Coordinates of C-alpha atoms and ligand atoms in Angstrom, one line a residue:
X1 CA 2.2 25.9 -18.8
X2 CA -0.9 23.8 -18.5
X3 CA -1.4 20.1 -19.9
X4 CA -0.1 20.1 -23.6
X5 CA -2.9 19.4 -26.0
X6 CA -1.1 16.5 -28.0
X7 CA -2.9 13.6 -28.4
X8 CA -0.9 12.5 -25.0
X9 CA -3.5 14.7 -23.1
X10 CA -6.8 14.7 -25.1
X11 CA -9.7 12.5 -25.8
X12 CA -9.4 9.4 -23.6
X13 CA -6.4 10.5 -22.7
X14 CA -7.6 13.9 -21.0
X15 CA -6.3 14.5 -17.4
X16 CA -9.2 13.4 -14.9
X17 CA -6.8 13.3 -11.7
X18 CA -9.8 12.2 -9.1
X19 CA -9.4 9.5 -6.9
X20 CA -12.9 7.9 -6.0
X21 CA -15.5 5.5 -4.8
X22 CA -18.9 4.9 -6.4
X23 CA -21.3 2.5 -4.9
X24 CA -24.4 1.0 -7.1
X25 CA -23.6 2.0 -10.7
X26 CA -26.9 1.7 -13.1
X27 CA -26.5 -1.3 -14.8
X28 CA -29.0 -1.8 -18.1
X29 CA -29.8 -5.2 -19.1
X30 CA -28.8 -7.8 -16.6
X31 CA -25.3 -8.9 -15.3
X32 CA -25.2 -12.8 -14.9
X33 CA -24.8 -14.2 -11.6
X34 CA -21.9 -16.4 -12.3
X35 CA -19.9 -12.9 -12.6
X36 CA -18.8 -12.3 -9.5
X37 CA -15.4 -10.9 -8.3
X38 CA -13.1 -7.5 -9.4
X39 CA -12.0 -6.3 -12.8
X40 CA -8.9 -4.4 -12.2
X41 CA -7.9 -1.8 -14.6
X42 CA -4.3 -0.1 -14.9
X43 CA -5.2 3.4 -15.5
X44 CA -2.1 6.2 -16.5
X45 CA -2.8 10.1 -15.6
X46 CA -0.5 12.3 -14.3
X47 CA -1.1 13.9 -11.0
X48 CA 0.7 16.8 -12.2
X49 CA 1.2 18.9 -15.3
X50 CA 4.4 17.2 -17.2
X51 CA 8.1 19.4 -17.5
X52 CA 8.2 18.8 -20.4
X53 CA 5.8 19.9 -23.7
X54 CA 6.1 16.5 -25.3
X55 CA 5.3 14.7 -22.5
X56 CA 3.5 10.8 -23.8
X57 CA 1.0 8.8 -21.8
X58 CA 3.4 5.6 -21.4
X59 CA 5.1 8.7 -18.9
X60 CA 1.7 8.7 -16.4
X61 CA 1.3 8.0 -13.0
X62 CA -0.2 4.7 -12.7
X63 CA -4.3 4.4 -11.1
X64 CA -5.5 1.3 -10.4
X65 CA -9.0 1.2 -10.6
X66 CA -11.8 -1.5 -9.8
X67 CA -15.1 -2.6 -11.0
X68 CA -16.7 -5.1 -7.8
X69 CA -19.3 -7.5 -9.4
X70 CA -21.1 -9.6 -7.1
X71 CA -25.0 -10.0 -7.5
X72 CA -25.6 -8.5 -10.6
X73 CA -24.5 -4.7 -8.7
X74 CA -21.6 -2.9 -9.4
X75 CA -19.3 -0.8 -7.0
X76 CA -16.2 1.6 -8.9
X77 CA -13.1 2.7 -7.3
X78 CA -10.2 4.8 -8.5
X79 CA -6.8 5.5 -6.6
X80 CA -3.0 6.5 -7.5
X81 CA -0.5 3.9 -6.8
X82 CA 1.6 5.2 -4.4
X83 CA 4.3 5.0 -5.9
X84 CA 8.2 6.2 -4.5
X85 CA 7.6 8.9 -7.9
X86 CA 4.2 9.6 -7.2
X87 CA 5.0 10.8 -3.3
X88 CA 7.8 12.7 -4.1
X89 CA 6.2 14.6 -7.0
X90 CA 2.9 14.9 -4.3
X91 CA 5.5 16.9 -1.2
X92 CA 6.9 18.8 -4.0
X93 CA 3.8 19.8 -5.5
X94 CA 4.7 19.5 -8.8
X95 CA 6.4 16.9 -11.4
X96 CA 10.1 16.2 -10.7
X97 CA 10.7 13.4 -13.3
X98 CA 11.3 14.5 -16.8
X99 CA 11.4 12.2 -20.0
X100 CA 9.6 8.9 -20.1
X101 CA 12.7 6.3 -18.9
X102 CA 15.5 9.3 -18.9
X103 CA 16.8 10.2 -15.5
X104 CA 19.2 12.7 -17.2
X105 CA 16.1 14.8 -17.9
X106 CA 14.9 14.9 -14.2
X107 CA 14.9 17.6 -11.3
X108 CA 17.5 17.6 -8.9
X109 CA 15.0 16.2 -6.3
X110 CA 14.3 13.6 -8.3
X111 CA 17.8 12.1 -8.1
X112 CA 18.2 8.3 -7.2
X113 CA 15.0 7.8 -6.6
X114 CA 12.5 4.9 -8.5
X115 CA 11.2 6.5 -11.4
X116 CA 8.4 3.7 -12.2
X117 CA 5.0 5.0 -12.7
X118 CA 3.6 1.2 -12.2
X119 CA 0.8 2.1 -15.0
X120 CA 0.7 -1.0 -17.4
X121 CA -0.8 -4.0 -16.0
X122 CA -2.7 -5.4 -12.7
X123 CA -1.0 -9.0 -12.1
X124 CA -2.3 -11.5 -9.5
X125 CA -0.5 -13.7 -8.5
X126 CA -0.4 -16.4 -5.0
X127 CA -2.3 -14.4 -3.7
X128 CA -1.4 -10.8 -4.1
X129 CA -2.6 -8.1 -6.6
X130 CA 0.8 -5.9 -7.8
X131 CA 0.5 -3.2 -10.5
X132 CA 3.2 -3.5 -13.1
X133 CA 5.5 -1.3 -15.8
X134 CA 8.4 -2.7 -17.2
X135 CA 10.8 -0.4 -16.5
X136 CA 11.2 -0.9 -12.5
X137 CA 9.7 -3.8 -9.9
X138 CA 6.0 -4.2 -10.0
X139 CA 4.2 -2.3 -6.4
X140 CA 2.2 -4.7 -4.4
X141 CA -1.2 -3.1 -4.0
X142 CA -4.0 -3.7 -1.2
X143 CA -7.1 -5.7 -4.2
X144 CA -9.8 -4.3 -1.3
X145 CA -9.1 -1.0 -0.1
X146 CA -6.6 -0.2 -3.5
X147 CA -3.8 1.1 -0.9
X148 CA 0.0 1.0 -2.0
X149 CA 1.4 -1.8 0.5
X150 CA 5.1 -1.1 -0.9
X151 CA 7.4 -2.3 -4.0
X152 CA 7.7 -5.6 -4.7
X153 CA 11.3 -8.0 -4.7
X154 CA 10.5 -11.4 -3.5
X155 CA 11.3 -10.8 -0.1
X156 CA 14.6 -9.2 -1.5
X157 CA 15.3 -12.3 -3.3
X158 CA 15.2 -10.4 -6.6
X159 CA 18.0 -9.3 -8.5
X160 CA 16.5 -8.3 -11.6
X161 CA 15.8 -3.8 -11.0
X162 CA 12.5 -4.6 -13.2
X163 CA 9.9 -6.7 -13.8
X164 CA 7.5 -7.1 -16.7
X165 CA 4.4 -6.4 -16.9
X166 CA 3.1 -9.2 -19.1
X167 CA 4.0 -12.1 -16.9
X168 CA 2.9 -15.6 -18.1
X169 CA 1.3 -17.8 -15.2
X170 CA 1.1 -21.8 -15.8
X171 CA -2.8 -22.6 -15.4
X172 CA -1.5 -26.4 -14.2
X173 CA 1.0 -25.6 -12.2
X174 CA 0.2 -22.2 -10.8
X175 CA 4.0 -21.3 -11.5
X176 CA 4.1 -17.3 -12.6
X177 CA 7.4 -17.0 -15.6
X178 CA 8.2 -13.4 -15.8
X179 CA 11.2 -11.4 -16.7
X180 CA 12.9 -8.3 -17.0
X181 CA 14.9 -6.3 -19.4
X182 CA 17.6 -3.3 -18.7
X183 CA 17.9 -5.9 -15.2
X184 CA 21.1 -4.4 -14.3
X185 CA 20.5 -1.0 -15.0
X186 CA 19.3 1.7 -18.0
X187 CA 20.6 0.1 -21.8
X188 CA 22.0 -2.9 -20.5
X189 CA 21.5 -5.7 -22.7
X190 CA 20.8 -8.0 -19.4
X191 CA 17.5 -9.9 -19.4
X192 CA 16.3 -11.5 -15.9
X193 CA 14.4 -14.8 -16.5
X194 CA 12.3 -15.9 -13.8
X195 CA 9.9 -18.2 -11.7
X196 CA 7.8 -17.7 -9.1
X197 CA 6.2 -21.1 -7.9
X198 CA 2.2 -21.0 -7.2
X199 CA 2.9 -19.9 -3.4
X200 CA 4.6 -17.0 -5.1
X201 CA 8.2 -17.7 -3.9
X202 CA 11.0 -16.6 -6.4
X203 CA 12.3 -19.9 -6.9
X204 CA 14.6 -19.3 -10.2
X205 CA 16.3 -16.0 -11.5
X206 CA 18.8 -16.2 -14.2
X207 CA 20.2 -13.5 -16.6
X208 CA 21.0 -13.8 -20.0
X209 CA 22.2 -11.1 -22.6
X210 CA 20.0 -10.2 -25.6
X211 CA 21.4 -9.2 -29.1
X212 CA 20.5 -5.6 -28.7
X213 CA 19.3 -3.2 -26.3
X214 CA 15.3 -3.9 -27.5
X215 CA 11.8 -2.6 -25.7
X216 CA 10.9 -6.5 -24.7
X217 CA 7.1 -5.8 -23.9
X218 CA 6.1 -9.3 -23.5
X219 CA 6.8 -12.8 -24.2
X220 CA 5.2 -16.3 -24.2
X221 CA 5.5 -19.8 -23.0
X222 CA 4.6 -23.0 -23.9
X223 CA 4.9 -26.3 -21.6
X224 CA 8.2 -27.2 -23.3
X225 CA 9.6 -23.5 -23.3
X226 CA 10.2 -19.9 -22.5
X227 CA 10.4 -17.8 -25.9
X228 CA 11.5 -14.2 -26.0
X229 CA 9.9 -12.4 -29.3
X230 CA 12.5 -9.6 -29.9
X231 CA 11.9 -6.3 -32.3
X232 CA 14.7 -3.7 -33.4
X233 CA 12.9 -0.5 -31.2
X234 CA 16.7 0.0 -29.7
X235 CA 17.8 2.2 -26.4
X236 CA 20.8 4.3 -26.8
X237 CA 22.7 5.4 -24.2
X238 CA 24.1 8.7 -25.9
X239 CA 20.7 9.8 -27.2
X240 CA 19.6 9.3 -23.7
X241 CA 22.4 11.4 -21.8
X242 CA 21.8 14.4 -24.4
X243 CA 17.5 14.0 -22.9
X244 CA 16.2 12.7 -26.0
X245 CA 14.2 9.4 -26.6
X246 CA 14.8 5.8 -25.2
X247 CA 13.2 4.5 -27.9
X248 CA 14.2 4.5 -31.7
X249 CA 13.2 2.1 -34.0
X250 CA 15.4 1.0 -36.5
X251 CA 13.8 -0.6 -40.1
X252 CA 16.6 -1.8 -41.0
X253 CA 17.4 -4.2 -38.5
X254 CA 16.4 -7.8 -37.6
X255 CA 13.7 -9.3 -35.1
X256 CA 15.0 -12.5 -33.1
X257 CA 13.2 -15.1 -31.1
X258 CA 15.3 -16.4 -28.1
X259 CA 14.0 -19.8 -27.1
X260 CA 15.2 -22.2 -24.4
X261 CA 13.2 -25.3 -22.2
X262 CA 11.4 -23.2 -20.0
X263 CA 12.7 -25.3 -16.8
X264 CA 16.3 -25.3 -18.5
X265 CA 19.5 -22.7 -18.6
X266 CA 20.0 -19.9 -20.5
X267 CA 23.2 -21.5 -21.9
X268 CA 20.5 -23.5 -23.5
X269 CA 19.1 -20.3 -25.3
X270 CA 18.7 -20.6 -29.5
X271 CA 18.3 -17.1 -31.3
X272 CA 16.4 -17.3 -34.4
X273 CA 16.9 -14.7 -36.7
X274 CA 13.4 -13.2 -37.8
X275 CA 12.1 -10.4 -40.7
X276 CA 13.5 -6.8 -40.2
X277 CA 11.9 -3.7 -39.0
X278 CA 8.8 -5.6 -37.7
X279 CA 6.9 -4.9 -34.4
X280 CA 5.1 -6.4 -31.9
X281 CA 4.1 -5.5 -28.2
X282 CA 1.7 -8.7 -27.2
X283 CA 2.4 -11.8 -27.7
X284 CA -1.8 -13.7 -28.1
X285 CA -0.4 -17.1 -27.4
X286 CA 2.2 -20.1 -27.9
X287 CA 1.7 -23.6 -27.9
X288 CA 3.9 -27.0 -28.8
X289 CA 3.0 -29.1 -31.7
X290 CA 5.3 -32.0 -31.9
X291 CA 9.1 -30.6 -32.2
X292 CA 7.2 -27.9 -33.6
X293 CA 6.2 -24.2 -31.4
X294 CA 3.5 -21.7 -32.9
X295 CA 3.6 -18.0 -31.6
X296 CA 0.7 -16.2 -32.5
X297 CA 1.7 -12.1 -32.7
X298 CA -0.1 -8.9 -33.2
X299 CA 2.1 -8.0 -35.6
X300 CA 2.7 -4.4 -37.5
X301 CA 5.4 -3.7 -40.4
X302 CA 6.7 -0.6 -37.7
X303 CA 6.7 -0.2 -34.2
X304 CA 3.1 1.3 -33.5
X305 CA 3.7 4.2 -31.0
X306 CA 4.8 7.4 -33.3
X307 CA 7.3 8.7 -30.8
X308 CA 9.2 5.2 -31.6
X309 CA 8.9 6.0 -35.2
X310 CA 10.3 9.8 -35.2
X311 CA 13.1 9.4 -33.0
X312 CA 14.1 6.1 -35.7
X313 CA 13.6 9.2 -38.6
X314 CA 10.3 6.9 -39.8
X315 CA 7.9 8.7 -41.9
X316 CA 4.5 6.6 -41.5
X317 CA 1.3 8.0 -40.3
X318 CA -0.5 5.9 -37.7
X319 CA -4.1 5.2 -39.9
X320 CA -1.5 3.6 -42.5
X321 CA 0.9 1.2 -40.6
X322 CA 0.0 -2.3 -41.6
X323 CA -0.2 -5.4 -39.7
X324 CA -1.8 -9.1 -39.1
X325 CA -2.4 -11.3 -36.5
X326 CA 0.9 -13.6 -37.4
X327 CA 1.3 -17.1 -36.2
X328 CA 5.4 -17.7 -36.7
X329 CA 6.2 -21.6 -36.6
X330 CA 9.7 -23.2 -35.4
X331 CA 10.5 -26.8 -36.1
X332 CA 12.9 -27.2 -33.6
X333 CA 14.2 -30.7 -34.7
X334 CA 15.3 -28.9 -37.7
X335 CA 19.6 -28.7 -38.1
X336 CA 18.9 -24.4 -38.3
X337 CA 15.3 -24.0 -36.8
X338 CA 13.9 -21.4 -38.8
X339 CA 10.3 -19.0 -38.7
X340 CA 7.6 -20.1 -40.9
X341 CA 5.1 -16.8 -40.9
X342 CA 1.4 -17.0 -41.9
X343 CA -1.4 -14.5 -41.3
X344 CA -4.0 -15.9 -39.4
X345 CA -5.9 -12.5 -39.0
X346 CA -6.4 -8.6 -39.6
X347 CA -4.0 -6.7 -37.6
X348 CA -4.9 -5.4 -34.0
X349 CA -3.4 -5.1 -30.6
X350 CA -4.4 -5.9 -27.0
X351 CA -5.3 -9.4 -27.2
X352 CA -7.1 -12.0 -24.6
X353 CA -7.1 -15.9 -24.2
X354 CA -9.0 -17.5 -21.2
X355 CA -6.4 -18.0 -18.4
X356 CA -6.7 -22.2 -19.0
X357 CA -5.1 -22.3 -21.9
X358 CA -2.3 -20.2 -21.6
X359 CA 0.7 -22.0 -23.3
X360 CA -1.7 -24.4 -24.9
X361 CA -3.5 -25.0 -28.2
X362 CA -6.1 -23.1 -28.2
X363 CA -9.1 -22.7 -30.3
X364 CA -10.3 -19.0 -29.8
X365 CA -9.0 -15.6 -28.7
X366 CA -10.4 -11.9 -28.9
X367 CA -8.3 -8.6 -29.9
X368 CA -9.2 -5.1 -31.2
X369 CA -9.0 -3.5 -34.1
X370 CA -10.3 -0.7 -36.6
X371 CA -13.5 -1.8 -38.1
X372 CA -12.9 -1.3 -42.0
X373 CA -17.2 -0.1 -41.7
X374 CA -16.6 2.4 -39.0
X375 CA -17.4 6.0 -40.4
X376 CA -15.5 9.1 -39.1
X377 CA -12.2 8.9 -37.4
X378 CA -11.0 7.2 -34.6
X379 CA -11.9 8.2 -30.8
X380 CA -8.1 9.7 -29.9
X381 CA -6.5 8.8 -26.5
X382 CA -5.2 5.6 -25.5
X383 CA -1.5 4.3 -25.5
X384 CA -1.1 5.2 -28.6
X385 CA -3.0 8.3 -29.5
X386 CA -5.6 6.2 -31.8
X387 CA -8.2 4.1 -29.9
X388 CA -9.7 0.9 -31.7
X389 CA -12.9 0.6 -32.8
X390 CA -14.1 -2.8 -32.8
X391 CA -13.4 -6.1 -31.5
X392 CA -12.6 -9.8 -32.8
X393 CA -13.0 -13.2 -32.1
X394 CA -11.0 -15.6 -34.1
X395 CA -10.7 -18.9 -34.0
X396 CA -7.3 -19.6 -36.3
X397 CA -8.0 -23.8 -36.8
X398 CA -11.4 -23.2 -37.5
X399 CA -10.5 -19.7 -40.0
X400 CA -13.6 -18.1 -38.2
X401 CA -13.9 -14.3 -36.9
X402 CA -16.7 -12.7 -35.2
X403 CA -17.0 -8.9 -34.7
X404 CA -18.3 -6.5 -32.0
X405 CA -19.1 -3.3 -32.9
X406 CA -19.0 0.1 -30.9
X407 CA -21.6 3.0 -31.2
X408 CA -20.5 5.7 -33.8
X409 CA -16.9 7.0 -33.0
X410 CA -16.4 4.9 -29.6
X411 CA -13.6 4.0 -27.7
X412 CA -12.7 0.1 -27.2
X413 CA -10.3 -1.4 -24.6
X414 CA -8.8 -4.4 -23.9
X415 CA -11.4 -7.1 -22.7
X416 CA -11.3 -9.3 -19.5
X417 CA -12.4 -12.9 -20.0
X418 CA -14.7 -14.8 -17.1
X419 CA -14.8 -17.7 -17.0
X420 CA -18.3 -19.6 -16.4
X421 CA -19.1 -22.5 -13.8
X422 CA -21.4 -23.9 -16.4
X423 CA -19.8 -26.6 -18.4
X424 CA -20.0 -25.7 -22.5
X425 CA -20.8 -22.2 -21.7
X426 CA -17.7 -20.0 -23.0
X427 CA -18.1 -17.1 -20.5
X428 CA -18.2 -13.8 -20.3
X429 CA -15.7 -10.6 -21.4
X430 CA -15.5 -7.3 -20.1
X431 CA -14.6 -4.3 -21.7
X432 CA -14.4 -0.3 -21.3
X433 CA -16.7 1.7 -23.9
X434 CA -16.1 4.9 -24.0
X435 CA -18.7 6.6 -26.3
X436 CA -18.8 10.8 -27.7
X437 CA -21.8 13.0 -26.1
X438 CA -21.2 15.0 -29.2
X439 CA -21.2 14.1 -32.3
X440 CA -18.6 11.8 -33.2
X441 CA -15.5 13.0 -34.0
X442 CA -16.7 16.5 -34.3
X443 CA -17.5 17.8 -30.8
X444 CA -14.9 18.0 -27.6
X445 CA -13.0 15.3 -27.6
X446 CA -13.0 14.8 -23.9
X447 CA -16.6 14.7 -23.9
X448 CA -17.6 11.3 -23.7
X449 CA -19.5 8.6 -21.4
X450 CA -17.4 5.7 -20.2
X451 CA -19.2 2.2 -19.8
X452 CA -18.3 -1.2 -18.5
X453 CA -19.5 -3.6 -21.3
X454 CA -20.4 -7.2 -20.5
X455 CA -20.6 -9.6 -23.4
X456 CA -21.0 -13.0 -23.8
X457 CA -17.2 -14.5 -25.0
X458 CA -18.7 -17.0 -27.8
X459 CA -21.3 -14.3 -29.0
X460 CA -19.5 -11.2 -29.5
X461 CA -21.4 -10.0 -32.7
X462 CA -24.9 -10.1 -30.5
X463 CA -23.1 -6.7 -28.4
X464 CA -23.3 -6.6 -25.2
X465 CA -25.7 -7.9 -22.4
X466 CA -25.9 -5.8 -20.1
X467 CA -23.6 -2.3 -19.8
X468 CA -22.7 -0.7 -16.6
X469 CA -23.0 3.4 -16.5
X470 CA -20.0 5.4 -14.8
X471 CA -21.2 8.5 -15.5
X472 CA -18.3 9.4 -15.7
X473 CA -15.7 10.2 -18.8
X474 CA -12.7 7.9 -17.2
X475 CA -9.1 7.5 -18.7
X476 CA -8.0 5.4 -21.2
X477 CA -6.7 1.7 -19.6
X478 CA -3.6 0.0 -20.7
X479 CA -4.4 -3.4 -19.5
X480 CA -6.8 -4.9 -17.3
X481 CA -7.0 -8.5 -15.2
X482 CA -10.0 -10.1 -14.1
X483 CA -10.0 -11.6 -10.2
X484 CA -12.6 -13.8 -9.3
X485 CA -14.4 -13.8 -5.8
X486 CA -12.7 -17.4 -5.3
X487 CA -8.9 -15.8 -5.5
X488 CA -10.1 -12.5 -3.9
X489 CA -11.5 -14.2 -0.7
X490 CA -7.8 -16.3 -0.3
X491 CA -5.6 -12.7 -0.8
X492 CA -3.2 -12.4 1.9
X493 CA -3.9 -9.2 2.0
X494 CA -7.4 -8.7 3.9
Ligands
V55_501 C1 3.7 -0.2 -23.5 C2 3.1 0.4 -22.5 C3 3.8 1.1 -21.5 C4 5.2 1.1 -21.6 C5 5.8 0.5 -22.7 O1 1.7 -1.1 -24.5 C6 5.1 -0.2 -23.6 C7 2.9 -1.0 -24.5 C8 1.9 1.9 -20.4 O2 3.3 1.8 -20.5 O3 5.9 1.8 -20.7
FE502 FE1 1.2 -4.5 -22.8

């Protein structure tokens, strides 16, 4: 049958199936010094063509991929995470796993097996690099060489049958708060809330129900608490066992914030009813204020990923689904704690605060978004099938925003943050560029030069200052993680 040609499988989102090394990538302008360590990238793309025509990115086999700074030079790797999927599919030769997250769709030989693709995020943590997707246990992958050393339980302390992959990691205490949804098994409504202490031992797991079977993509904490930002995109067991969606999101339904003392029980939890049909996948930031907590949410009126939309019956093209960045406060000394919403900035997704305030005020993040200015459409590809076009810095107590742009029809994702040794100096980000050979938006769509920004974090609107050449047209990213030589040289893995 061949790769469909949805936007699944064109533009950044074009099968490139090549694992790789390149040593000494041409670097114009000049990478500063104080850069030094690996930005790991979680890359999907399926090793083989997909059973089914409809097939969606969130469905492809996970790459992690590597960019090694140290000196102002630049080395790239590329490999498939070995996943229990991804070496079944390879002795079989061809895809066995059918539907993203329905094993009712799958080939025989796929039965019982894990059918994580690992494909969302890179997370570091004590010490070991594992690559992530939220609907199965993260893989524990070798941050030198890139080799699959194995799926990941705590030693088989873990109960939970998932793990997130937008962990929250205290930058005091070096504690990691992660969870996991569908923990018992596919549309249960049981949540796994854990900690891992800084020496990465599992030391709390505790389940709780949530009010509906919800896609819980991320979540947030503060130093008082653990909050769970939930959105009506529903599973449903009897659409699943018939091979259709496990998504469907539902308008008419409300959003809910569970919150509970992060060190405390989930007896303790308090679910706080929010607006109806709203969205969010990341979660910027949360800090306390008093009694009071602020979340700060890249927010959209509908769920953002069309395929979530249809199988919900939700007529709304992508270019017109409307968002802000949201901050919702909770007094939580109040009798009925309640959400106070405010916008704080234009809508985007994939957001970045520097690891040292993570759960803290904070007075700056960066995010992308469409550039209103931007001529032509959109570069497609990404998670979604639309890839941003800008990026932003805001600052919400000061009300400022800063943009970056992109060359004519470029690709922007998600940026790292580095931080710098030099006191008052803000650091650096780093972001993939993917920009058209062709003229933008008119020529192939897969045709297009992929290039490893670096900016200055406090200067975004100056571009970058120096940009590292691939060569290469890579696949889109979901998320990425910066790892510094300091962590890289105490991995237990060597
Ligand atoms: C997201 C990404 C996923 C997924 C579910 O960005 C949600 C949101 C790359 O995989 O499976
Ligand atoms: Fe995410």
């Amino acid at each position: 049958m061949g790769f469909p040609q949805t936007i699944h499988f064109i533009g950044t989102n074009t099968p490139r199936r090549q694992e790789y090394t390149l040593e000494g990538l041409e670097v114009e302008g000049e990478i500063p010094e104080a850069i030094d360590g690996t930005f790991f990238r979680a890359v999907p793309d399926n090793a083989h063509e997909p059973m089914f025509e409809d097939d969606i990115a969130l469905n492809h086999d996970g790459m992690i991929s590597a960019f090694a700074i140290r000196d102002g030079k630049v080395d790239f790797a590329i490999k498939y995470v070995e996943t229990e999927r991804y070496l079944a599919e390879k002795e079989a030769g061809r895809a066995l796993f059918g539907r993203y997250r329905n094993p009712f769709t799958d080939d025989p030989l796929a039965k019982d097996k894990d059918r994580t693709v690992a494909n969302t995020t890179p997370v570091w943590h004590a010490g070991r690099l594992f690559m992530t997707k939220e609907d199965g246990r993260g893989y524990e992958v070798n941050p030198h060489t890139l080799a699959t050393e194995g799926k990941w339980d705590y030693e088989g302390k873990l109960r939970s049958e998932t793990f997130t992959a937008h962990p929250r990691i205290d930058p005091e205490t070096g504690e990691m708060f992660f969870f996991g949804y569908e923990a018992g098994g596919l549309c249960t409504l049981d949540v796994a809330y854990c900690i891992a202490d800084k020496d990465g031992k599992l030391v709390r797991e505790q389940w709780f129900d949530q009010p509906y079977c919800s896609t819980i993509h991320d979540f947030v904490i503060t130093e008082k608490y653990a909050i769970f930002p939930i959105f009506p995109t529903l599973a449903d067991m009897d659409r699943i066992k018939e091979g259709g969606a496990h998504w469907a999101h539902r308008q008419d339904l409300p959003s809910y914030v569970g919150i509970m003392p992060r060190y405390g029980d989930v007896s303790e939890m308090v679910w706080i009813e929010g607006p109806k049909g709203v969205s969010c996948f990341h979660e910027v930031n949360a800090f306390d204020d008093g009694d009071k907590v602020h979340i700060d949410l890249c927010l959209t009126e509908t769920n953002a990923f069309s395929f979530m939309r249809e199988a919900g019956g939700i007529d709304i093209p992508q270019q017109e689904i409307k968002g802000a960045l949201t901050r919702w406060t909770i007094d939580m000394s109040a009798d009925e704690p309640a959400i106070a919403s405010r916008e704080i900035g234009p809508t985007g997704d994939l957001c970045r605060v520097e690891d040292a305030v993570q759960g803290r005020p904070y007075q700056r993040a960066w995010y992308l978004s469409m550039n209103p200015q931007a001529k032509g459409p959109p570069m497609l590809g990404g998670p979604v099938g639309a890839n941003f076009n800008c990026m932003l810095r805001i600052e919400p107590e000061a009300g400022r925003i800063a943009m970056m742009e992109v060359p004519p029809g470029a690709a922007i994702s998600e940026p790292a943050h580095v931080v710098s040794p030099e006191d008052g100096h803000g650091g650096w980000l780093l972001c993939m560029i993917d920009i058209p050979n062709g003229p933008p938006g008119a020529g192939d769509p897969s045709d297009y030069s992929s290039e490893l920004w670096v900016v200055e974090a406090d200067a975004i609107e100056k571009g970058p200052v120096a940009k590292v050449k691939t060569g290469k047209a890579l696949r889109s990213q979901v998320h990425g993680t910066w790892v510094s030589r300091r962590k890289l040289d105490a991995s237990v893995r060597k």
